[in-house]
mmCIF file of C-alpha atoms in Angstrom:
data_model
loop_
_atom_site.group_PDB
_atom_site.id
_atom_site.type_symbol
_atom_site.label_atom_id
_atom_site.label_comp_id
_atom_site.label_asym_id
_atom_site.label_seq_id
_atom_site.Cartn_x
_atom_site.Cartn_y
_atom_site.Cartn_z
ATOM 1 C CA UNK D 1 -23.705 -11.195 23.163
ATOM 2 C CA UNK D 2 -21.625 -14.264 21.925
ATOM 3 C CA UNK D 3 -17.566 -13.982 21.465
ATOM 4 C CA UNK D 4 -18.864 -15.080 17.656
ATOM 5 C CA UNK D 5 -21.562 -12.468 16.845
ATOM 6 C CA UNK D 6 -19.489 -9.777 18.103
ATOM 7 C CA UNK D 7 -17.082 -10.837 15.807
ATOM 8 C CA UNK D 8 -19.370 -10.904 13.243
ATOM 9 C CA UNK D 9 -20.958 -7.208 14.004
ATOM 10 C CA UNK D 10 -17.831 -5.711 14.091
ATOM 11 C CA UNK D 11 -17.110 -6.955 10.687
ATOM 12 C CA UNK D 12 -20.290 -5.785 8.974
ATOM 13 C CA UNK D 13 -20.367 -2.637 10.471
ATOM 14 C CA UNK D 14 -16.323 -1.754 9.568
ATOM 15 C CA UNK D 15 -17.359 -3.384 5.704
ATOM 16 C CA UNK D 16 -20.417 -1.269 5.675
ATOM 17 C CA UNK D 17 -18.555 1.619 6.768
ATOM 18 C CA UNK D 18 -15.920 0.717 4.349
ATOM 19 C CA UNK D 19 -18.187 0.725 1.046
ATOM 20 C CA UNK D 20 -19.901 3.933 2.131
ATOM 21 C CA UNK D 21 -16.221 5.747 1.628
ATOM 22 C CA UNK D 22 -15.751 4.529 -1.501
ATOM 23 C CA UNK D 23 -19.243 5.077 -2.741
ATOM 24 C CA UNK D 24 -18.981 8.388 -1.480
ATOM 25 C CA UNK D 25 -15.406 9.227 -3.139
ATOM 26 C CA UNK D 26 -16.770 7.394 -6.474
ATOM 27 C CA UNK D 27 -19.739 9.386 -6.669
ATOM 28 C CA UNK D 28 -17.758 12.662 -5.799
ATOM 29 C CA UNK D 29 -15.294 11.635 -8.712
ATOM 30 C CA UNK D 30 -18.212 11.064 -11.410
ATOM 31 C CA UNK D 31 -20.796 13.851 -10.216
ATOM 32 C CA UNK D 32 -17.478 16.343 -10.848
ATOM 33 C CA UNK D 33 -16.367 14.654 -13.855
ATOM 34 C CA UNK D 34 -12.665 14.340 -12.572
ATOM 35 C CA UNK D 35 -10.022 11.591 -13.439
ATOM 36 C CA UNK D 36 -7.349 10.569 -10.804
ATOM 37 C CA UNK D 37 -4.766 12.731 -12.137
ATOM 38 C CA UNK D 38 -7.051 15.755 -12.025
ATOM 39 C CA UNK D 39 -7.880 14.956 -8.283
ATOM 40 C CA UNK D 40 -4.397 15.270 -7.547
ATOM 41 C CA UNK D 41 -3.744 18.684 -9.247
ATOM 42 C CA UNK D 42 -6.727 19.920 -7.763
ATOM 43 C CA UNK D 43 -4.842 18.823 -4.098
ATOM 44 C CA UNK D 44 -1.709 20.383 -5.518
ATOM 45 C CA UNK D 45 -2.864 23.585 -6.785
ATOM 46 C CA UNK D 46 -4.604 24.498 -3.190
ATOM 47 C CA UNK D 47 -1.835 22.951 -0.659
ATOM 48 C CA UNK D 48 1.244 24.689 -2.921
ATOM 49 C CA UNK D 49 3.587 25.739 -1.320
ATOM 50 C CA UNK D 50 1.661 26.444 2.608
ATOM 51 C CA UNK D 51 3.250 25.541 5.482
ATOM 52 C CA UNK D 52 0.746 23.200 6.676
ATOM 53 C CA UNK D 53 1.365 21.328 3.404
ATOM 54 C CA UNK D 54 3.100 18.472 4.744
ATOM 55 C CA UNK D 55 0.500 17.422 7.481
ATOM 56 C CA UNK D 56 -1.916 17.848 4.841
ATOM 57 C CA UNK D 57 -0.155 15.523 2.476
ATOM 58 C CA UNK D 58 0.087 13.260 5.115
ATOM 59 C CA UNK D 59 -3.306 13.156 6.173
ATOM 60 C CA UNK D 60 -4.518 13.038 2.857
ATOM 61 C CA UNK D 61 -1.900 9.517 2.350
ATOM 62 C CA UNK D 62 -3.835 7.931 5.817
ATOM 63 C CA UNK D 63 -7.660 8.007 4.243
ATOM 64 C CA UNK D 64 -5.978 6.848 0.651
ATOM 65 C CA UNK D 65 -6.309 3.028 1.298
ATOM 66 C CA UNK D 66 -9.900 3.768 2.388
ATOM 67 C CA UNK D 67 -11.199 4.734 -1.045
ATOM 68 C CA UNK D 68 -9.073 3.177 -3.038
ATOM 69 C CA UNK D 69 -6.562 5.636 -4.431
ATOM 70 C CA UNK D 70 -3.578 4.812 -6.010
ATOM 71 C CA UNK D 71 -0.508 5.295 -3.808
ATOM 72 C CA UNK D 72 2.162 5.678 -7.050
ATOM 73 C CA UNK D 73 -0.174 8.767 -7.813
ATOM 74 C CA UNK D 74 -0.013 10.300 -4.264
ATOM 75 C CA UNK D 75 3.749 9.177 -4.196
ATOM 76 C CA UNK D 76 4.390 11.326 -7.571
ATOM 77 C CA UNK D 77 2.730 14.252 -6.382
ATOM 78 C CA UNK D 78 5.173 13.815 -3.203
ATOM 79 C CA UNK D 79 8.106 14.356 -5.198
ATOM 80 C CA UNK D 80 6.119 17.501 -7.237
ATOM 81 C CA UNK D 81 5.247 19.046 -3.401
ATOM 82 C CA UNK D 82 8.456 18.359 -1.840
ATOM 83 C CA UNK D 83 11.345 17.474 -4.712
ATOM 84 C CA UNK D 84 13.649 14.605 -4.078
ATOM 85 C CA UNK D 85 14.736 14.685 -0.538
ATOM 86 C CA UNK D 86 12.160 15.853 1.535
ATOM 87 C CA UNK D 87 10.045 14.260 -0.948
ATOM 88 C CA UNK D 88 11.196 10.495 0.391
ATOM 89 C CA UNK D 89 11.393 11.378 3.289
ATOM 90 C CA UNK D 90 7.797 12.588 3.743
ATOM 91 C CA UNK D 91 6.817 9.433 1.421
ATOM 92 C CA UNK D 92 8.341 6.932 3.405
ATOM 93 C CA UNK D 93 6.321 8.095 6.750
ATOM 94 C CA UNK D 94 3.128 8.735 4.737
ATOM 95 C CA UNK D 95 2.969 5.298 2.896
ATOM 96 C CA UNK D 96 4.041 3.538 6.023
ATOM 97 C CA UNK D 97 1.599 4.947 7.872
ATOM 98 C CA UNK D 98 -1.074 4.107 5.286
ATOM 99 C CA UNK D 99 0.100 0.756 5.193
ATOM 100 C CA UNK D 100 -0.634 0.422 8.679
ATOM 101 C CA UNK D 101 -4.029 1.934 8.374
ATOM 102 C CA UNK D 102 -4.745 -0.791 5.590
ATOM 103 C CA UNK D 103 -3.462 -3.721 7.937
ATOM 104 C CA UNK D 104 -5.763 -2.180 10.745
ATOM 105 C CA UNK D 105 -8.825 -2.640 8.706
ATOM 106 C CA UNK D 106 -7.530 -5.901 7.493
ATOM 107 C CA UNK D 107 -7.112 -7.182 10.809
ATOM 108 C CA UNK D 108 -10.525 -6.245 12.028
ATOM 109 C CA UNK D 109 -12.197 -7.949 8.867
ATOM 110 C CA UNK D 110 -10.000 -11.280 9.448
ATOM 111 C CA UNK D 111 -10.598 -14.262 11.765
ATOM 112 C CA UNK D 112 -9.787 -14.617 15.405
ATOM 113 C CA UNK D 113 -6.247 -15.793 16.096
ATOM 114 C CA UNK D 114 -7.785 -19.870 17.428
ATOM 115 C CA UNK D 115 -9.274 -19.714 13.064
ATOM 116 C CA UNK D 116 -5.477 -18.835 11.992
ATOM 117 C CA UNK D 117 -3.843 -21.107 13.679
ATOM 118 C CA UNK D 118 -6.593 -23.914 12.636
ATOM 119 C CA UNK D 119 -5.737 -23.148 8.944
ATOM 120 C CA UNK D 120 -2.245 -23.377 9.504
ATOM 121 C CA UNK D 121 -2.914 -26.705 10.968
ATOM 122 C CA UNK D 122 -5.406 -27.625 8.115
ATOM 123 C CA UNK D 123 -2.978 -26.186 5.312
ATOM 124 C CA UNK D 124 -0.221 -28.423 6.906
ATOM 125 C CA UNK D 125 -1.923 -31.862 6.855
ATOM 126 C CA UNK D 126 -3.211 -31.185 3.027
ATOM 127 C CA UNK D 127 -0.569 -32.165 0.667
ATOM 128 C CA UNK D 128 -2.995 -30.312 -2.256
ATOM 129 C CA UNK D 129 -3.674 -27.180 -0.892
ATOM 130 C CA UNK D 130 -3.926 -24.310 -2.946
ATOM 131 C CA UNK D 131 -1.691 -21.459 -3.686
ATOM 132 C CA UNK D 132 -3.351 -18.918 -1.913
ATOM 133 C CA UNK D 133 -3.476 -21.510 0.923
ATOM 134 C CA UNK D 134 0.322 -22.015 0.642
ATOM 135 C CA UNK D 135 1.286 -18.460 0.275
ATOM 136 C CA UNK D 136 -1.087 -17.791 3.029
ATOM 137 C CA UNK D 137 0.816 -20.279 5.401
ATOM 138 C CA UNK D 138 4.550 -18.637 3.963
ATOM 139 C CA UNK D 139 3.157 -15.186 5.009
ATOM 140 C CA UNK D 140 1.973 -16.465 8.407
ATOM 141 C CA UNK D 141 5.376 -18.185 9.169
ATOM 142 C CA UNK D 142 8.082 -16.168 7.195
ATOM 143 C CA UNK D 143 6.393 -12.663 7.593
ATOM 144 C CA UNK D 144 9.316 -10.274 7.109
ATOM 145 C CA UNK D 145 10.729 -12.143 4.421
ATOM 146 C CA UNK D 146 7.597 -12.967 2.129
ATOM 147 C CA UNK D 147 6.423 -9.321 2.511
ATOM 148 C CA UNK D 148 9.550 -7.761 1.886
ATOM 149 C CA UNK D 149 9.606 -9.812 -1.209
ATOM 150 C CA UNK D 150 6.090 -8.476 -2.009
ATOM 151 C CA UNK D 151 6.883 -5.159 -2.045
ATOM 152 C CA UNK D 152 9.692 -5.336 -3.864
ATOM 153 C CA UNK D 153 7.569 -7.205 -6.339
ATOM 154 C CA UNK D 154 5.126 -3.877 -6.840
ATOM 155 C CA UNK D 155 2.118 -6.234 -5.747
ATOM 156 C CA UNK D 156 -0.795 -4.045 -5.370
ATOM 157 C CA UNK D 157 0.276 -2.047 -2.381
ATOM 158 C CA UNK D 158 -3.070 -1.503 -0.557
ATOM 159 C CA UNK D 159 -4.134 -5.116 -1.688
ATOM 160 C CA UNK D 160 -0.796 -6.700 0.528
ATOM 161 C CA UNK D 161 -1.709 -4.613 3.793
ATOM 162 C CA UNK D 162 -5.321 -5.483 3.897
ATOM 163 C CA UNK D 163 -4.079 -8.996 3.152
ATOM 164 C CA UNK D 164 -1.691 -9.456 6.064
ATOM 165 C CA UNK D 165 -3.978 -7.539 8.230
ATOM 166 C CA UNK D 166 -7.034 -10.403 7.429
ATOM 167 C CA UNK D 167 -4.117 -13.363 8.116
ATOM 168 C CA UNK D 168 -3.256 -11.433 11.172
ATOM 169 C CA UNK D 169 0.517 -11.975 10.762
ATOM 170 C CA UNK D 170 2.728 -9.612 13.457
ATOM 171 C CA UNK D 171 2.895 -6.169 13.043
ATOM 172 C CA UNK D 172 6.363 -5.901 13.640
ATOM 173 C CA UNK D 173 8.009 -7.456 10.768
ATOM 174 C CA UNK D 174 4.639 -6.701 8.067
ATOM 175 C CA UNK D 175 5.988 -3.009 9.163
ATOM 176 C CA UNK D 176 9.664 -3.430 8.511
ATOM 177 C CA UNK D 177 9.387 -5.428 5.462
ATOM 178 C CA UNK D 178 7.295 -2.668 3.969
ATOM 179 C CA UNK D 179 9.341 0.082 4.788
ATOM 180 C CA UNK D 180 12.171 -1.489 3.415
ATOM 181 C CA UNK D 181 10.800 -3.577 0.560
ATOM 182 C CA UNK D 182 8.855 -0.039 -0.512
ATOM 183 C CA UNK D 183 12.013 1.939 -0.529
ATOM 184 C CA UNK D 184 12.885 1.976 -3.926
ATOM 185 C CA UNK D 185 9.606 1.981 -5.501
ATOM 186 C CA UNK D 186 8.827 5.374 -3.463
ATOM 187 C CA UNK D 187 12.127 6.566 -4.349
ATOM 188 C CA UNK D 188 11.515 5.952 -8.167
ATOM 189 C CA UNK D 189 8.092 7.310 -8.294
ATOM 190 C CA UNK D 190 9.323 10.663 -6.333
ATOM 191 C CA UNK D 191 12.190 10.835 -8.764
ATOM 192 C CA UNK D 192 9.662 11.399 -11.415
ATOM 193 C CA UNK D 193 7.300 13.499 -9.302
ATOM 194 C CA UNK D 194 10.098 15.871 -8.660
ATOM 195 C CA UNK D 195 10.857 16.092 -12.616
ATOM 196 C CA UNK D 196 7.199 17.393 -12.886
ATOM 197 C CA UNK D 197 5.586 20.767 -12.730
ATOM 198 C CA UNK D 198 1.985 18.968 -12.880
ATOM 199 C CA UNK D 199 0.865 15.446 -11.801
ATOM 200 C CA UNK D 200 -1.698 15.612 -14.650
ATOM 201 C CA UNK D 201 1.116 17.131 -17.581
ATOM 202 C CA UNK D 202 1.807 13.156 -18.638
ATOM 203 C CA UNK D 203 5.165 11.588 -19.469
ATOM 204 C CA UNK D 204 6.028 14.719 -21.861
ATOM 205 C CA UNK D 205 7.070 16.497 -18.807
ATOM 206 C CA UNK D 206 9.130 13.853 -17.312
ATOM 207 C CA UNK D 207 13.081 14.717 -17.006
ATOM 208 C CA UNK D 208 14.646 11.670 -18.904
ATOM 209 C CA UNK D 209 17.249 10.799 -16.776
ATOM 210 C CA UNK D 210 14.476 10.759 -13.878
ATOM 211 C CA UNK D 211 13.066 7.606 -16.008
ATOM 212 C CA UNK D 212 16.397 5.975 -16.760
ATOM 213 C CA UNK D 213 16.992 6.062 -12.934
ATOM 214 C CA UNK D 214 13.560 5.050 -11.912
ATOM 215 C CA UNK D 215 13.648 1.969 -14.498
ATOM 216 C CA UNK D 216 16.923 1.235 -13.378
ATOM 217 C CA UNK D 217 15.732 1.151 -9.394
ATOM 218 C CA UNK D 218 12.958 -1.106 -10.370
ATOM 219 C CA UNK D 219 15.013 -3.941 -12.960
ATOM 220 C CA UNK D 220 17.216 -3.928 -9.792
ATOM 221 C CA UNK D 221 14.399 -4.333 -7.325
ATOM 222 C CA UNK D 222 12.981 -7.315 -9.223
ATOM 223 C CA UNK D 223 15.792 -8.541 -9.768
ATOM 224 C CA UNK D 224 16.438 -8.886 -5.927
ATOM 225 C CA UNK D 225 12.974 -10.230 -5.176
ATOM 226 C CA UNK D 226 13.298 -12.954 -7.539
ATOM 227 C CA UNK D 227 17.043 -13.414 -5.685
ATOM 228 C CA UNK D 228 15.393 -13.400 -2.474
ATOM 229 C CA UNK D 229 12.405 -15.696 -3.193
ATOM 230 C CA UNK D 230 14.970 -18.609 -4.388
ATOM 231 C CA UNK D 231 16.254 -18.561 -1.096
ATOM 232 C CA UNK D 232 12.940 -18.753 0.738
ATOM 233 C CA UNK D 233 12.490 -21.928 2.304
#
């Protein structure tokens, strides 16, 4: 079997596997009537307050990117499970770690490293490419920076791994600049969490100055992204 179709086999069978989780998860979602929110309570109300909670929490943050389920959610509950301290702390491994599970599949779905390095060279000799092409090339050749910016920016968080993980950029610095660049997004969404009795109770539950400090941690995250992406080259 060729270099090329075992490329290509890999990639269907990781896509196919892909799609059957999320079919699967869907279908458990609408055959039980639940919403997201409800999902998470459900998680809630049988980890409580066991021992084993945290490893379950974790676990639970690793197969997230692989249906589709929405890390602030997850990251809320964190703060309801754990409060504010051990509540970041637990966040920070468990998103990281999911991050990196996203980037896996990414990577295994992307091109060989000879295809990267022949868009590169195609993206640098075409004085129209696109902007997908161009912020393809930034991410390949400023990783750190252009993810850490990304993050800070709230892209779609399981949308960025899978991405970097396709363009096959180092693991290194797509790791650092999300642990960083993530920081104070977890840390306002735990804030919150940890305000909450109930992940499904809505904003009426919320401790105020949990919000004021959450909004304030995100004006100022934008706020440095925008900095930061000036100064890109």
């Amino acid at each position: 079997m060729s270099v090329t179709v075992r490329v290509w086999v890999q990639r269907i069978g990781v896509t196919a596997l892909w799609i059957a989780a999320i079919l699967l998860w869907r279908n458990h979602q609408t055959s039980n009537d639940l919403s997201t929110t409800e999902v998470g309570q459900r998680f809630l109300d049988n980890v409580g307050s066991e021992w084993w909670g945290v490893l379950a929490y974790i676990g639970v943050y690793l197969l997230r990117p692989l249906v589709l389920f929405p890390a602030s959610v997850l990251t809320v509950m964190g703060g309801i499970l754990f409060g504010p301290w051990l509540g970041v702390a637990v966040v920070v491994v468990a998103a990281n770690a999911s991050a990196m599970v996203a980037y896996g599949v990414g990577r295994l779905l992307g091109g060989s490293d000879t295809d990267d390095q022949a868009a590169v060279a195609e993206a640098s000799s075409d004085d129209r490419q696109s902007f997908i092409t161009a912020w393809s090339r930034r991410l390949r050749e400023h990783s750190f920076e252009t993810v850490f910016v990304m993050r800070l920016l709230f892209l779609p968080y399981d949308l960025v791994s899978y991405a970097c993980g396709a363009l096959r950029i180092r693991w290194a610095p797509f790791l650092a600049a999300t642990a960083l660049g993530s920081l104070p997004g977890t840390v306002s969404f735990v804030l919150l969490g940890a305000s909450l009795e109930r992940v499904d109770q809505g904003i009426d539950g919320v401790n105020p100055w949990a919000i004021v400090i959450s909004v304030a941690i995100f004006v100022v995250s934008i706020v440095i992204s925008r900095v930061l992406r000036k100064r890109q080259p």
